[in-house]
Short mmCIF file of C-alpha atoms in Angstrom, two decimals:
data_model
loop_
_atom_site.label_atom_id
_atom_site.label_comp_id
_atom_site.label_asym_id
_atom_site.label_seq_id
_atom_site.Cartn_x
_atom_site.Cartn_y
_atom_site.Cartn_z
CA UNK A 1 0.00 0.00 0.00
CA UNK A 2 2.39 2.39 -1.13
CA UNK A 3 0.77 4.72 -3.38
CA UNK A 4 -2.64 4.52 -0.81
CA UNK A 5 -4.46 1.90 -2.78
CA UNK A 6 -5.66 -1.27 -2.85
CA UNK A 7 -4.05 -2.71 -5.78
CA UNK A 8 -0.50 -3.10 -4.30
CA UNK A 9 -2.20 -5.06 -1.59
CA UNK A 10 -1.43 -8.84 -1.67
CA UNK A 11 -4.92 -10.62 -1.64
CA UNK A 12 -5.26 -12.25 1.21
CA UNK A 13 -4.48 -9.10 3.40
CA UNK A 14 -7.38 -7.54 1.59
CA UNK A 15 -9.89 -8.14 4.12
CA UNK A 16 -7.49 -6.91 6.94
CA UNK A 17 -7.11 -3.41 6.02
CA UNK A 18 -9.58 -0.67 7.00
CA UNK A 19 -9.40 2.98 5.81
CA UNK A 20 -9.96 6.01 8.23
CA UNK A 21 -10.82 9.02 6.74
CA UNK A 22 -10.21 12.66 8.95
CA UNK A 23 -11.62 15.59 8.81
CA UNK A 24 -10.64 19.06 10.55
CA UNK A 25 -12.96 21.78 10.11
CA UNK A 26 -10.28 24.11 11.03
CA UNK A 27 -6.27 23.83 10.45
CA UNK A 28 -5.84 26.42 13.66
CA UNK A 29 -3.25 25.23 16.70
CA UNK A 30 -4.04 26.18 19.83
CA UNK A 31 -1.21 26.29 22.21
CA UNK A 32 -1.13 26.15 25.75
CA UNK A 33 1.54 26.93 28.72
CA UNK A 34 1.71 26.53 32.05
CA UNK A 35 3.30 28.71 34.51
CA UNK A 36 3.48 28.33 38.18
CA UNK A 37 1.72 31.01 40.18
CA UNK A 38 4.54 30.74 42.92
CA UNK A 39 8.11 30.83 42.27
CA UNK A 40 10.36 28.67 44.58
CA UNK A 41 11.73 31.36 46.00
CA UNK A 42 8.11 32.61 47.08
CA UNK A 43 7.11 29.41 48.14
CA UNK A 44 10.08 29.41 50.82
CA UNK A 45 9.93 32.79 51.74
CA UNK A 46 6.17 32.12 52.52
CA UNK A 47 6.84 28.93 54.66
CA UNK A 48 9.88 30.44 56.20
CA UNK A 49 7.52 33.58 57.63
CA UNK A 50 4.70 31.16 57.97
CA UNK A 51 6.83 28.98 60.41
CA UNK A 52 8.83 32.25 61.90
CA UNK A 53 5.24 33.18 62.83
CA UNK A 54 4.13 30.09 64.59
CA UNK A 55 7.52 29.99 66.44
CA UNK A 56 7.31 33.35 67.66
CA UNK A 57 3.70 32.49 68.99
CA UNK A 58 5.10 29.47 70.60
CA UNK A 59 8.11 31.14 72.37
CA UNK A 60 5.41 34.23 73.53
CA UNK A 61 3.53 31.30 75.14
CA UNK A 62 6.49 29.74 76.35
CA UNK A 63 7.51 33.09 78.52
CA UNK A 64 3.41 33.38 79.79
CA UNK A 65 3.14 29.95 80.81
CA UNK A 66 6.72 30.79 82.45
CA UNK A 67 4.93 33.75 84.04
CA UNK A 68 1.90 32.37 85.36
CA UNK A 69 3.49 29.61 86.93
CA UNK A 70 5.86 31.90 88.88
CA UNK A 71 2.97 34.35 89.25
CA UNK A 72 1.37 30.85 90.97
CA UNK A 73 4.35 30.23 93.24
CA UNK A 74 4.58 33.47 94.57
CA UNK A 75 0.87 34.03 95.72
CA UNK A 76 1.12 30.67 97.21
CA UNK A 77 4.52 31.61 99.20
CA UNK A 78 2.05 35.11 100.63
CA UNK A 79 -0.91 32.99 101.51
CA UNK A 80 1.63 30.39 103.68
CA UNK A 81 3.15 33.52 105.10
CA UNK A 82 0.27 35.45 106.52
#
């Protein structure tokens, strides 16, 4: 099937073949792209702040837990006292 015929076809592989014809109603491309919306760079300096954040938070809880507790001891050493 060289030429797109039939007749260069041996005979018995006759039957086998089937033709498929396609049709485009349009010869345009489309093309598409991705880009990212955050740059690695971004991404870092958002989890870097993100977990500066939380770890500030922590150590601020850190010093009032700190504070309460010696806020605790000390009104208990006043009530023994008096």
């Amino acid at each position: 099937m060289v030429d797109g015929t039939l007749s260069t076809v041996e005979p018995e592989f006759r039957l086998d073949l089937m033709g498929v014809v396609v049709f485009y109603q349009t010869m345009s491309i489309t093309n598409l792209s991705e880009t990212s919306i955050y740059s690695w760079e971004f991404l870092i300096a958002n989890i870097g702040g993100s977990l500066g954040l939380l770890l500030g938070a922590s150590l601020i809880t850190f010093v009032e837990i700190g504070e309460f507790i010696a806020d605790f001891i000390i009104k208990m050493c006043r009530r023994r006292k008096i």
